[in-house]
mmCIF file of C-alpha atoms and ligand atoms in Angstrom:
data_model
loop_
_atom_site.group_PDB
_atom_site.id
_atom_site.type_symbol
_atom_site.label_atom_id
_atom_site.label_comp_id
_atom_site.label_asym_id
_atom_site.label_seq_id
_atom_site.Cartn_x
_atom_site.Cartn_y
_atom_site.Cartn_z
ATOM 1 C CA UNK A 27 -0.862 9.499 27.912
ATOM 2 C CA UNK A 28 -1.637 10.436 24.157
ATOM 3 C CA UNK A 29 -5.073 9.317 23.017
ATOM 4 C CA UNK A 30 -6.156 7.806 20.153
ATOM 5 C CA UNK A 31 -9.418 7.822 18.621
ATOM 6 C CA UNK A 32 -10.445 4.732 15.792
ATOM 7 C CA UNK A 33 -13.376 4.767 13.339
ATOM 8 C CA UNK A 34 -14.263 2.813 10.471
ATOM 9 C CA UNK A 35 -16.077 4.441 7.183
ATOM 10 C CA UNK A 36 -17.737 4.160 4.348
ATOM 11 C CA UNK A 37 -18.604 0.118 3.195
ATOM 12 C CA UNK A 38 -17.299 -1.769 5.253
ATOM 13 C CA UNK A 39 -14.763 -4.456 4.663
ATOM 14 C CA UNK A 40 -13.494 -7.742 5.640
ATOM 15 C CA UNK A 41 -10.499 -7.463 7.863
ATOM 16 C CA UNK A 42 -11.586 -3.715 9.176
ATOM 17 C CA UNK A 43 -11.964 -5.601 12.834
ATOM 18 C CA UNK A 44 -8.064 -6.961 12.887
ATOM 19 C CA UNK A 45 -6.757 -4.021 11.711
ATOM 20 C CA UNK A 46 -8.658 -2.122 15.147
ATOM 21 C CA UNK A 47 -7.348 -5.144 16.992
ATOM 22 C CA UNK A 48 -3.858 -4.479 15.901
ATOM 23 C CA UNK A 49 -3.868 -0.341 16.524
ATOM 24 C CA UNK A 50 -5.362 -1.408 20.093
ATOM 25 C CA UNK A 51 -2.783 -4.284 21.024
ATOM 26 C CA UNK A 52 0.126 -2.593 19.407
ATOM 27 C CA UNK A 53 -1.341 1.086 21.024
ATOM 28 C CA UNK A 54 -1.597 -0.082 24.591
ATOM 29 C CA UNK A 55 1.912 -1.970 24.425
ATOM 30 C CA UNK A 56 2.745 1.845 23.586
ATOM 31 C CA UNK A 57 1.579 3.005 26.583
ATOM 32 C CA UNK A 58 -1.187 5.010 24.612
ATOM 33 C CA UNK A 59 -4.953 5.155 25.224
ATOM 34 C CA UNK A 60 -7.511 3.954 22.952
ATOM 35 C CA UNK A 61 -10.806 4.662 21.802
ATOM 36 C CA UNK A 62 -12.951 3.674 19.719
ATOM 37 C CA UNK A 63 -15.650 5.889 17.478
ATOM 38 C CA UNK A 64 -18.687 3.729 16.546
ATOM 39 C CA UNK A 65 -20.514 4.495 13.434
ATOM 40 C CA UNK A 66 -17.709 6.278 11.645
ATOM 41 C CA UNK A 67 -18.131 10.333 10.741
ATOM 42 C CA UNK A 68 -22.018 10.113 11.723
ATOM 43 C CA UNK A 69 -20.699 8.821 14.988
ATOM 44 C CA UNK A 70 -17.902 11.417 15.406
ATOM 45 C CA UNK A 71 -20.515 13.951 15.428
ATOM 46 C CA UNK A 72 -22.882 12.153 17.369
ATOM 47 C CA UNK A 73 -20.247 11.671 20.119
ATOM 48 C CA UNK A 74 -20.488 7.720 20.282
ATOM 49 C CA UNK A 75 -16.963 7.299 21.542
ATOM 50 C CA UNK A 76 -15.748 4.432 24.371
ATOM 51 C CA UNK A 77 -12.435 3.332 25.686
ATOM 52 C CA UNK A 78 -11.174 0.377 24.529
ATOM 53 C CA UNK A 79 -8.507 -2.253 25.982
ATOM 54 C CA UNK A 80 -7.353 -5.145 24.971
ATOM 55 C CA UNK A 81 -9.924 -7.618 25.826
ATOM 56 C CA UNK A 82 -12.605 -4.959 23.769
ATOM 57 C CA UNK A 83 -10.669 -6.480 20.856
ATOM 58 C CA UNK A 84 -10.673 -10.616 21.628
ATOM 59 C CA UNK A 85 -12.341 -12.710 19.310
ATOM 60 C CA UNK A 86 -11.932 -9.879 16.170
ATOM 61 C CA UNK A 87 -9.130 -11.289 13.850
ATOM 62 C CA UNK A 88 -11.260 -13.710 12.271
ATOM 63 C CA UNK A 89 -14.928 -11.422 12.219
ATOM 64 C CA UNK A 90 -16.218 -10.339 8.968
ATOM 65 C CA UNK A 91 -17.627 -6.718 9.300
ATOM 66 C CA UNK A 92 -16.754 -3.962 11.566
ATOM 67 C CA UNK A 93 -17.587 -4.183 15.059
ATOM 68 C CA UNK A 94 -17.216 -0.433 15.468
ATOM 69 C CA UNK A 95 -20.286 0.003 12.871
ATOM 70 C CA UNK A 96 -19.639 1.932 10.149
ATOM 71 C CA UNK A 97 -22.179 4.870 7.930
ATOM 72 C CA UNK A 98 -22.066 6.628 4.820
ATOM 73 C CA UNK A 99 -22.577 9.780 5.942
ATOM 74 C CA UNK A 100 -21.584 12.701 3.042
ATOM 75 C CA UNK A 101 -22.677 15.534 5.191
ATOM 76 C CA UNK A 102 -19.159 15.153 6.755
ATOM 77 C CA UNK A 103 -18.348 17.494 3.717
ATOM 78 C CA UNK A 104 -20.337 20.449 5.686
ATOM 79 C CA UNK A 105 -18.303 22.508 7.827
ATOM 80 C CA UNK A 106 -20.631 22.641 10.479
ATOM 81 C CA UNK A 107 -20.980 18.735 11.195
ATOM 82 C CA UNK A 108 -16.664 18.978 11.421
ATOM 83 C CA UNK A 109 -17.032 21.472 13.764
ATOM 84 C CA UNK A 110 -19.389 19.233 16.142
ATOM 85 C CA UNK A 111 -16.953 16.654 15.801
ATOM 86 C CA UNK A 112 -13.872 18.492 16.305
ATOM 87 C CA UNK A 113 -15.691 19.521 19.523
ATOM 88 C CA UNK A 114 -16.098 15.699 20.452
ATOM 89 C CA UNK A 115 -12.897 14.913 19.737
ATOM 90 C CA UNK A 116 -11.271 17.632 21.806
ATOM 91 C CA UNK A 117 -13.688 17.073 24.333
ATOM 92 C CA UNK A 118 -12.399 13.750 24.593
ATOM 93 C CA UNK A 119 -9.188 14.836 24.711
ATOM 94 C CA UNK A 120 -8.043 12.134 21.652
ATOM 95 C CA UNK A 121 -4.840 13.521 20.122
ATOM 96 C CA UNK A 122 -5.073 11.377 16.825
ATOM 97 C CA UNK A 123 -7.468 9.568 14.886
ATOM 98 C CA UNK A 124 -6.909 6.425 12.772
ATOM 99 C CA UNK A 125 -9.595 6.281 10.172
ATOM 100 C CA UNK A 126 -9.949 2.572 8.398
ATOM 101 C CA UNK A 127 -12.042 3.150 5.390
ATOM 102 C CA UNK A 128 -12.056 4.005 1.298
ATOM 103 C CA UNK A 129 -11.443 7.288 -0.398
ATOM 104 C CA UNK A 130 -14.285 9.348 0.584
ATOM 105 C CA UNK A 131 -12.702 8.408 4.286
ATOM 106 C CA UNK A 132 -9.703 10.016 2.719
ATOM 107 C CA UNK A 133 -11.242 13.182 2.372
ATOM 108 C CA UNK A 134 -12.879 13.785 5.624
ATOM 109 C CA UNK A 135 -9.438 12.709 7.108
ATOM 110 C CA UNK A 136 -7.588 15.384 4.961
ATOM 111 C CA UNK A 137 -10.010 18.157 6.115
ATOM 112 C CA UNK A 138 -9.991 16.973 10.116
ATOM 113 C CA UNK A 139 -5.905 17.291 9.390
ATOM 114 C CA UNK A 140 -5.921 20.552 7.882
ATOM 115 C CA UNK A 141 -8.419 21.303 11.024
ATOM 116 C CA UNK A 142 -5.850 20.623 13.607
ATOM 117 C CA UNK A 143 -7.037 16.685 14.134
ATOM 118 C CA UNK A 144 -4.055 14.976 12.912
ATOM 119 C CA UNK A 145 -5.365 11.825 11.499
ATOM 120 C CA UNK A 146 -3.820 8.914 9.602
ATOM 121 C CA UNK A 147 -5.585 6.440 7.288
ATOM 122 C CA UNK A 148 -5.477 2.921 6.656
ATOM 123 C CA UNK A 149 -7.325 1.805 3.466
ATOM 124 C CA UNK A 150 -10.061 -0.539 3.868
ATOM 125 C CA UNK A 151 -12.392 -1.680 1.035
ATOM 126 C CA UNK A 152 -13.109 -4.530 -1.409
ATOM 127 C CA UNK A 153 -13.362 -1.917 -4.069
ATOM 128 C CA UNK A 154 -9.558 -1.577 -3.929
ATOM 129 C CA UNK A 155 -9.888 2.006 -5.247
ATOM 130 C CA UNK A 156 -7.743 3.835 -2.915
ATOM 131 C CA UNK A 157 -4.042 5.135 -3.894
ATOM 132 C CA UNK A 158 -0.901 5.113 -2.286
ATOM 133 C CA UNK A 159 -1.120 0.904 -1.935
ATOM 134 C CA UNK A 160 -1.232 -2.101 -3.749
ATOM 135 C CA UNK A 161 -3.984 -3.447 -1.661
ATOM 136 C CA UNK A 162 -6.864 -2.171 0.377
ATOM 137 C CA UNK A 163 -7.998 -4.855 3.337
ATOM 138 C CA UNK A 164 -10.984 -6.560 2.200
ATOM 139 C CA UNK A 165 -9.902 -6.490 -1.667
ATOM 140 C CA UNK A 166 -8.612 -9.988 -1.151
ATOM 141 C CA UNK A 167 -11.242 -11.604 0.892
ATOM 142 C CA UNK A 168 -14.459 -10.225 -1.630
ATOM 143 C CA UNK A 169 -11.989 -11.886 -4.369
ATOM 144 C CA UNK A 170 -11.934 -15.096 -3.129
ATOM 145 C CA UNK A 171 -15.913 -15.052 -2.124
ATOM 146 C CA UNK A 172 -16.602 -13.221 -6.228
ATOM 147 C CA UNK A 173 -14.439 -16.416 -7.744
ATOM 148 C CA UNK A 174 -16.109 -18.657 -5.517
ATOM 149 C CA UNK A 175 -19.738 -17.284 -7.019
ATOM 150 C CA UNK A 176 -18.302 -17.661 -10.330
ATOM 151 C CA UNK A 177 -17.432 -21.434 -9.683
ATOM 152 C CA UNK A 178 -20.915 -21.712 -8.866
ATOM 153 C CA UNK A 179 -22.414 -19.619 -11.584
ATOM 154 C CA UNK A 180 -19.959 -21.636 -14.044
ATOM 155 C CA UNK A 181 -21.316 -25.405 -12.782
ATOM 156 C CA UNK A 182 -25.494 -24.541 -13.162
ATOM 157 C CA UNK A 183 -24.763 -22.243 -16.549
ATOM 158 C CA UNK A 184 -22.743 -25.799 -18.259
ATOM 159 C CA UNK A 185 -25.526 -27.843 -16.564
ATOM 160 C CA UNK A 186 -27.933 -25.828 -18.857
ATOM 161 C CA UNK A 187 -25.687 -24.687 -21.247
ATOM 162 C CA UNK A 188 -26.718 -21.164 -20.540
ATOM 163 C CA UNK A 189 -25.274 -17.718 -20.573
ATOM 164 C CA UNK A 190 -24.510 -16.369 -17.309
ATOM 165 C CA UNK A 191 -23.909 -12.307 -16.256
ATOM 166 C CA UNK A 192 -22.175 -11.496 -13.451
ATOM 167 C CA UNK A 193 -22.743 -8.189 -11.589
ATOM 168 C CA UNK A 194 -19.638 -7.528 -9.405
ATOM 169 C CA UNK A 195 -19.000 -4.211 -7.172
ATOM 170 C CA UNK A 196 -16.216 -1.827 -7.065
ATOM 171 C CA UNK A 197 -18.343 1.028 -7.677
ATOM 172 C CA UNK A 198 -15.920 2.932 -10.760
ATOM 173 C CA UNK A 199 -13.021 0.765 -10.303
ATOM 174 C CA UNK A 200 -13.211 -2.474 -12.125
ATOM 175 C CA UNK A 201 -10.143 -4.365 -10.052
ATOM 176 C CA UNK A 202 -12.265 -6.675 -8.276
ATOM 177 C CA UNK A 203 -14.184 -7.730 -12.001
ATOM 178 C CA UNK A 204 -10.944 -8.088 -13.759
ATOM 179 C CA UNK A 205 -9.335 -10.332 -10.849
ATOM 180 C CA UNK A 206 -11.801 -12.518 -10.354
ATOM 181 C CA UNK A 207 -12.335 -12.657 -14.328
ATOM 182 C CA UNK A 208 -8.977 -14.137 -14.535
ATOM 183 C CA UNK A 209 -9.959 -16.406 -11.744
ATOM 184 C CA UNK A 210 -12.768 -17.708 -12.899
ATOM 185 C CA UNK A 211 -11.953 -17.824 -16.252
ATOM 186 C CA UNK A 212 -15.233 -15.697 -17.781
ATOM 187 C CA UNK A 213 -15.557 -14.991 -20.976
ATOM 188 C CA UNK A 214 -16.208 -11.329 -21.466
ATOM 189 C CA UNK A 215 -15.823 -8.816 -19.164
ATOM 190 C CA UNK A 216 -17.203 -5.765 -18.561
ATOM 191 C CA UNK A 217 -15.100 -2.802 -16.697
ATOM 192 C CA UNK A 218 -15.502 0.554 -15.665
ATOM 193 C CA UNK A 219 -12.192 1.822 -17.354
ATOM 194 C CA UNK A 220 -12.838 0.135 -20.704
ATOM 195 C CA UNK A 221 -15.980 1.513 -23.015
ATOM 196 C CA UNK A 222 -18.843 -1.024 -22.672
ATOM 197 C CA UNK A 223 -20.648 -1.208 -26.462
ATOM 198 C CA UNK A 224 -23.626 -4.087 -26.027
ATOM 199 C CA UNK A 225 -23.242 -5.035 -29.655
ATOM 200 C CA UNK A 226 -19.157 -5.688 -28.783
ATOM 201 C CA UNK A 227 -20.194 -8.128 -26.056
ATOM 202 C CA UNK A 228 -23.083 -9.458 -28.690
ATOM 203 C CA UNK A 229 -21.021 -10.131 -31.636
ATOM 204 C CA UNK A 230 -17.837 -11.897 -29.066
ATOM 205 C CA UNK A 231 -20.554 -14.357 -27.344
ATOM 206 C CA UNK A 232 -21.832 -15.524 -30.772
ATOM 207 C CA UNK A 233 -18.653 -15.679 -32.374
ATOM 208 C CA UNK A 234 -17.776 -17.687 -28.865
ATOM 209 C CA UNK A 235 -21.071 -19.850 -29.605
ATOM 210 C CA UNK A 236 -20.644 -20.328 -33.254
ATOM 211 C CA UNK A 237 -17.011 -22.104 -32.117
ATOM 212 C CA UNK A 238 -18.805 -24.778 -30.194
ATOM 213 C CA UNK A 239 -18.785 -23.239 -26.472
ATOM 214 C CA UNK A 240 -21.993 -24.326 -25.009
ATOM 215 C CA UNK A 241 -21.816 -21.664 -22.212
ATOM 216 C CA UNK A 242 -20.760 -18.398 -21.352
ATOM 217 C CA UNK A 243 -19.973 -16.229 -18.109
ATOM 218 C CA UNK A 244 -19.672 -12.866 -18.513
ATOM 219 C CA UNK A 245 -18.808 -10.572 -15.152
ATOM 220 C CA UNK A 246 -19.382 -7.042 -15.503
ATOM 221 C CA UNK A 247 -18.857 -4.200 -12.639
ATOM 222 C CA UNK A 248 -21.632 -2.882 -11.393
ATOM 223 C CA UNK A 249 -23.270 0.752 -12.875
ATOM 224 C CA UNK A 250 -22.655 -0.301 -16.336
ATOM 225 C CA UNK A 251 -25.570 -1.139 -17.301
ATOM 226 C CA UNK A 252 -28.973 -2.869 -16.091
ATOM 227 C CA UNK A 253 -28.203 -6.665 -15.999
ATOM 228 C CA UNK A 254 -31.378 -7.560 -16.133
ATOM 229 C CA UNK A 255 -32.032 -5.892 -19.282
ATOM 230 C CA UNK A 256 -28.650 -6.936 -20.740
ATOM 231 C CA UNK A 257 -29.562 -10.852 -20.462
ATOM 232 C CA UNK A 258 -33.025 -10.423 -22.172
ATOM 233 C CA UNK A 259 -30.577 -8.796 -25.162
ATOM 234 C CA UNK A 260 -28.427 -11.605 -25.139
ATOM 235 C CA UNK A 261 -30.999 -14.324 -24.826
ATOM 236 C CA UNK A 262 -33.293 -12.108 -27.857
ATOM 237 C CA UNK A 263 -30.185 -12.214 -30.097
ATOM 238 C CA UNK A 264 -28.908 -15.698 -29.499
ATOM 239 C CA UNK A 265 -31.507 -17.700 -28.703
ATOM 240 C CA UNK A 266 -29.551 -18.891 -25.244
ATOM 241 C CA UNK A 267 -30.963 -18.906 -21.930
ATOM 242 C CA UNK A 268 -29.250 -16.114 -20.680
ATOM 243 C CA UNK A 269 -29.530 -15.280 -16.624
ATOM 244 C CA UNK A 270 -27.719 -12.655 -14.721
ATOM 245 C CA UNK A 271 -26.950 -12.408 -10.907
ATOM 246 C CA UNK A 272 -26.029 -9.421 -8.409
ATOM 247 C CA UNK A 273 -23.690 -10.798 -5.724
ATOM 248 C CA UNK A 274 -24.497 -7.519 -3.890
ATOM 249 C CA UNK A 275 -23.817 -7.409 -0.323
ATOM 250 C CA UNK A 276 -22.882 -10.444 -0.157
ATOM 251 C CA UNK A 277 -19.221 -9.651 -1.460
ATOM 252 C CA UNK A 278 -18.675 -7.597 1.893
ATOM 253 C CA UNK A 279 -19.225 -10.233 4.215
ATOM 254 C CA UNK A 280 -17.378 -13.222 5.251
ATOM 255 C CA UNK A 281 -14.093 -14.048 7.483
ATOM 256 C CA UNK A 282 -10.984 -12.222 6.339
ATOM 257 C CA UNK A 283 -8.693 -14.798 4.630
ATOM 258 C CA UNK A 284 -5.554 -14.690 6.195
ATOM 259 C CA UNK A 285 -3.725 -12.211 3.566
ATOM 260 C CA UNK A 286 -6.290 -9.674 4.845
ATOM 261 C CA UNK A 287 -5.977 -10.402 8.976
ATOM 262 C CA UNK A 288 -2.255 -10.077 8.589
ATOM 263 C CA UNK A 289 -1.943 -7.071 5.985
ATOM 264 C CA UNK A 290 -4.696 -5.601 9.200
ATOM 265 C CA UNK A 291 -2.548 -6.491 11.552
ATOM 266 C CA UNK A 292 0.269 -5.011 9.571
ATOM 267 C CA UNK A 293 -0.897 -1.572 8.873
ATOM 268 C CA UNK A 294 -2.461 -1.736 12.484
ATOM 269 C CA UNK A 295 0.837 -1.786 14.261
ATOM 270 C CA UNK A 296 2.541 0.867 11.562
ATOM 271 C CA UNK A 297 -0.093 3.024 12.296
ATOM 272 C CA UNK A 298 0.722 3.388 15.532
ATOM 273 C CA UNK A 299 4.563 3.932 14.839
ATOM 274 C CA UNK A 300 4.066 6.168 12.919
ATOM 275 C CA UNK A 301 1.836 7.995 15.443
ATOM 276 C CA UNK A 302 4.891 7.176 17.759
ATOM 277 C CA UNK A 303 7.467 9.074 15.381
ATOM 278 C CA UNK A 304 5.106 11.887 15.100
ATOM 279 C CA UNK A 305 4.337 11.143 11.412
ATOM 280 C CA UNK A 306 0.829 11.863 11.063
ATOM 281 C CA UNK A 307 -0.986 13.051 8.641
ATOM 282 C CA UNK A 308 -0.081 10.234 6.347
ATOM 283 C CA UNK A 309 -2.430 7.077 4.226
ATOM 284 C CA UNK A 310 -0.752 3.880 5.063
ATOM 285 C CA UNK A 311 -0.047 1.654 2.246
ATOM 286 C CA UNK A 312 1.648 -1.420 1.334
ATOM 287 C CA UNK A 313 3.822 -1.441 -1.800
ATOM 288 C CA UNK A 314 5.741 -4.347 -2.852
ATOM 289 C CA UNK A 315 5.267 -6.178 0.645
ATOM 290 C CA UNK A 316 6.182 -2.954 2.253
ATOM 291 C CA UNK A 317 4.360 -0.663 4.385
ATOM 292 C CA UNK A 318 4.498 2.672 3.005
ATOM 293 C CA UNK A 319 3.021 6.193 3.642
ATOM 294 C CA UNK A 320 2.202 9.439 2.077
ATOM 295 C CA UNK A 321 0.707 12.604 2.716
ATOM 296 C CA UNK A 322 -2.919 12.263 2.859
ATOM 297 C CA UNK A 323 -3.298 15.567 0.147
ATOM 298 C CA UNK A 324 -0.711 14.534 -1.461
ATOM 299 C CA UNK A 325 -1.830 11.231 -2.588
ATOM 300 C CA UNK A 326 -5.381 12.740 -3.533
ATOM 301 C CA UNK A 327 -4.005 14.717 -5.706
ATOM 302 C CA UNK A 328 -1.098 13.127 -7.741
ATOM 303 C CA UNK A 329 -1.831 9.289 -7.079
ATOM 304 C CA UNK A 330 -4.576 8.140 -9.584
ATOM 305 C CA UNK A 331 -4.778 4.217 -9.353
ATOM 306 C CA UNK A 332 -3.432 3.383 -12.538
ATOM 307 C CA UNK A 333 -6.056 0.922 -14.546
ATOM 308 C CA UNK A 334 -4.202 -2.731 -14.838
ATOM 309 C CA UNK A 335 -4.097 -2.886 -18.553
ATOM 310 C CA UNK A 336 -1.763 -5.998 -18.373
ATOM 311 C CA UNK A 337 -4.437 -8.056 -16.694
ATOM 312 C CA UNK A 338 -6.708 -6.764 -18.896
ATOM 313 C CA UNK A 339 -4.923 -7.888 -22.018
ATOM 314 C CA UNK A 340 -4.416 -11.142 -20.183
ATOM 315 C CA UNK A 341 -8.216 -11.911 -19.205
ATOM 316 C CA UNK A 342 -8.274 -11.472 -22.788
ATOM 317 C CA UNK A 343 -5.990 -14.110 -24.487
ATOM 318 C CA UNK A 344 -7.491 -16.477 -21.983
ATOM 319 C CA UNK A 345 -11.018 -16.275 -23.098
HETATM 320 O O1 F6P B 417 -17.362 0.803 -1.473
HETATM 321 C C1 F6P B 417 -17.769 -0.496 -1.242
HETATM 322 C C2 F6P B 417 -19.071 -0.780 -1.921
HETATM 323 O O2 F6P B 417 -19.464 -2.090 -1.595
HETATM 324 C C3 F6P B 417 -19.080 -0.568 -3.435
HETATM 325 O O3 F6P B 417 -18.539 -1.671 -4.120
HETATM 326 C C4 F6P B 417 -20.535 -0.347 -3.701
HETATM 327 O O4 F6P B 417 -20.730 0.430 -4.859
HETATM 328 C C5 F6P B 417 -20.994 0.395 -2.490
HETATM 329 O O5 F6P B 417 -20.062 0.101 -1.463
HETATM 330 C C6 F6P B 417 -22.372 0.045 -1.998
HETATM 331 O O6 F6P B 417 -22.669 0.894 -0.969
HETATM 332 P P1 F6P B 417 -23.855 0.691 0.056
HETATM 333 O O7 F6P B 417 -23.521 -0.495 0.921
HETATM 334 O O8 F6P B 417 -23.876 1.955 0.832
HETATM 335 O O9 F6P B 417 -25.081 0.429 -0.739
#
């Protein structure tokens, strides 16, 4: 019986748990064995690896989080700490290894690859910054729980005709900002991809002021700039109440909504076909509603997620 080892890395994201669900399910129905790695990389070296079967995974499609656990844990990059896990692994005797995570994830799956680990990757993060697919798992969920902020934000900033800043994550990738921009129909917006000047964002809210609007949201992706300080800027320079928020953490948690369980459950089960066909090696995407792959180098090299100037221009008209 092949085995197959599954770990979840980096931040986590909402969804990670069906997509395990789905490589277990669809993996025993195989006829394959499953494991599971808890605490991603940090865990690979640390040898924290059970069997699962398919009761390990009941009560997962709708759980926020990862139940596996998951770590940031850069020292992957050192040669030495692969070697330890490579040992696990082979100890183990796992054949493959399905890593569920964002683009750093990427990396240590490339190098475990090259290393004789053949590993495939299914991208999983709200920051939506990985290539080779239209959507990451998660991306959707944090969307829906950033808009529903904004809703929030948008009620108590008209109820005190106030100016309200938004800090949204995505680390250097401003997708989740400019979605939920659009969604909640802010008035500036702030992205990693697009220059931030202060004075810009100045001169639009006055000039949005000065045409009668009594309040203001402005989202902004985190790492731009201090939030804090930007709202005593605002609020110096036009005389407005100006607050700003963090939604932090709180963007990673929650149920998946159902796009997210079954795009999981999707890239779950292709997973292990294409572990089935032999076609490792590969990131799983989805493109157009179809599941894709591509070689893991490959796609860190030449796939660059292209920035979504067409939303942008449209967040813009709709100010
Ligand atoms: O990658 C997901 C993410 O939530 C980013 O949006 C954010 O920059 C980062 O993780 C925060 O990381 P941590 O939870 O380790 O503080």
């Amino acid at each position: 019986k092949k085995k197959i080892g599954i770990l979840t890395s980096g931040g986590d994201a909402p969804g990670m748990n069906a997509a395990i669900r789905s490589i277990v399910r669809t993996g025993i129905m195989e006829g394959l064995e499953l494991f599971g790695i808890y605490d991603g990389y940090l865990g690979l070296c640390k040898n924290r690896i059970v069997k699962l079967n398919s009761d390990s995974v009941s009560n997962m499609i709708n759980r926020g989080g990862t139940f596996l656990g998951s770590a940031r844990f850069p020292e992957f990059n050192l040669v030495k700490n692969r070697l330890i896990a490579i040992n696990n692994i082979k100890e183990k005797g796992i054949d493959y290894l399905v890593i569920i995570g964002g683009d750093g994830s990427y990396i240590g799956a490339k190098k475990l690859t090259e290393s004789g680990i053949p590993c495939l990757t299914i991208p999983g993060t709200i920051d939506n910054d990985v290539v080779g697919t239209d959507y990451a798992i998660g991306y959707l969920t944090a969307l829906e729980t950033v808009v529903e902020a904004i809703d929030r934000l948008r009620d108590t900033s008209s109820s005190h005709q106030r100016i309200s800043i938004v800090e949204v994550m995505g680390r250097s990738c401003g997708d989740l900002t400019l979605a939920a921009s659009i969604a909640g129909g802010c008035e500036f917006i702030a992205l990693p991809e697009i220059k931030y000047v202060k004075e810009d964002l100045l001169k639009h809210i006055k000039n949005r002021l000065s045409k009668g609007k009594k309040h203001a949201i402005i989202a902004i992706t985190e790492h731009i700039c201090n939030v804090e300080n930007l709202a005593r800027y605002i609020e110096k320079n036009t005389k407005r109440e100006t607050r700003a928020t963090i939604l932090g953490h709180i963007q990673r948690g929650g149920k998946p909504i159902a796009y997210d369980r079954i795009l999981a459950s999707r890239m779950g089960s292709y997973a292990i076909d294409l572990i089935t066909k032999g076609n490792v090696g590969k990131c799983i995407g989805i493109k157009n509603g179809k599941m894709v792959n591509y070689d893991i180098s490959y796609a860190l090299k030449n796939m660059k997620r292209p920035f979504k100037s067409d939303w942008f221009n449209l967040a813009k008209k709709l100010v």
